[in-house]
Amino acid sequence: MKHFINLKDIPSKDLRKIITDAQKRKNARKKLNNLEVDKEAPLKGKLLIQMFEKSSLRTRLSFYLAIKQLGGSALTLRPDELHLSKGGESIEDTAKILSNFGNAFMLRTDSDKKLEEFKKYLSIPIINGLSPSSHATQILSDVFTVEEIKKKPISKLNITWIGDSNNVLNSLIAASIKFSFKLNIGCPKNYQPNKKIIRYIKRNRNKIFIYDDPKKAATGADVVFSDKVISMNDKGNKIKKLKSFKKFKIDRKLMSFAKKDSIFLHCLPRGNEVDEKVFSSKQSKVWQQALNRIHVQKSILLYCFGKLR
Ligand code: CP
Ligand code: NVA
């Protein structure tokens, strides 16, 4: 049994195995409908319990279909209907019940500490479905999408992030270290990665460059990533922040600094950080990106269950 919380804690060879498995599984079910089960139904009889303490559309749907396609089933809990949320039951007792009734637990939460607490008391795998510091399932899936579209290992590509230093970027930084790809980050000075992340970058051999000029960050990019300036957990001054990001908006002009055949990716939902002309252009692969979450999360589930081929 394995947990899937942060990319930085998972060996590169396991992350690569997940991606390879996802590609094989995706190819093998091209003619199947969403709810049809993969040939050998590897997670037959298994129940994934998922809980979202914050909004979600894609993660919710993709985990539901992921476990279904593996032959299992999903149950989504509403946190406000649990004793836990009102303080009437401890994480320890909740975790014991989840472990007895279910086979894996996927949690989207406002608290990294809560993930660790659950991990301590669960005897089933826990998967991080987004936390303040990480969005690991998203970024592993995005690595898959990049390689699928570019038909090259990501280590041979120039990846650019233009946007806030948030959970998604933290996971992209970890992916850059794990998969050894060049990562340019374009972000206003006051919103650059925090000291802990900078220390993590410095501790590891890396190809990560931070610019406060979006054009410099975009130059020569094969892939340009972005995300909302204001994330769900953002408690700072929103007006001030949006103002600082004004010249970081991804429009055609900024995309012209990237390679001609570059692609645009965004985990969604979007805000005003990307111009409609880029978002709805041929370069934008955001819908393919969202759908791939199903395929990669299937292989993440198999990894957690120790059933990766
Ligand atoms: N990208 C993503 O995680 O989307 P949701 O918040 O809709 O799950
Ligand atoms: N950074 C965003 C990602 C949403 C999928 C957030 O945390 O709100």
XYZ file of C-alpha atoms and ligand atoms in Angstrom, residues 52 54-62 108 129-130 135 137-138 142 168 227 232 266-269 289-290 293 297, ligand 1:
36
model
C -13.957 17.629 -0.898
C -13.260 22.818 -1.254
C -15.046 23.063 -4.605
C -14.185 20.649 -7.393
C -15.523 19.631 -10.782
C -12.708 17.861 -12.637
C -11.077 16.036 -9.745
C -14.439 14.775 -8.535
C -15.524 13.474 -11.950
C -12.171 12.058 -12.959
C -9.223 17.737 -1.094
C -6.841 15.776 -4.318
C -5.409 19.299 -3.823
C -1.811 19.536 -6.529
C -2.470 14.388 -9.246
C -3.005 17.372 -11.545
C -0.090 17.276 -16.990
C -0.068 23.812 -8.747
C -3.533 29.020 -13.330
C -9.301 28.930 -3.427
C -4.324 25.369 -17.673
C -5.636 23.109 -14.912
C -8.949 25.044 -14.779
C -11.071 26.701 -13.594
C -5.522 18.024 -20.359
C -8.655 17.786 -18.197
C -6.866 13.217 -15.373
C -5.493 8.831 -11.740
N -8.101 21.236 -12.007
C -8.894 20.851 -10.997
O -8.442 20.271 -10.014
O -10.213 21.132 -11.160
P -11.348 21.035 -10.047
O -11.020 22.051 -8.999
O -12.607 21.334 -10.774
O -11.322 19.646 -9.464
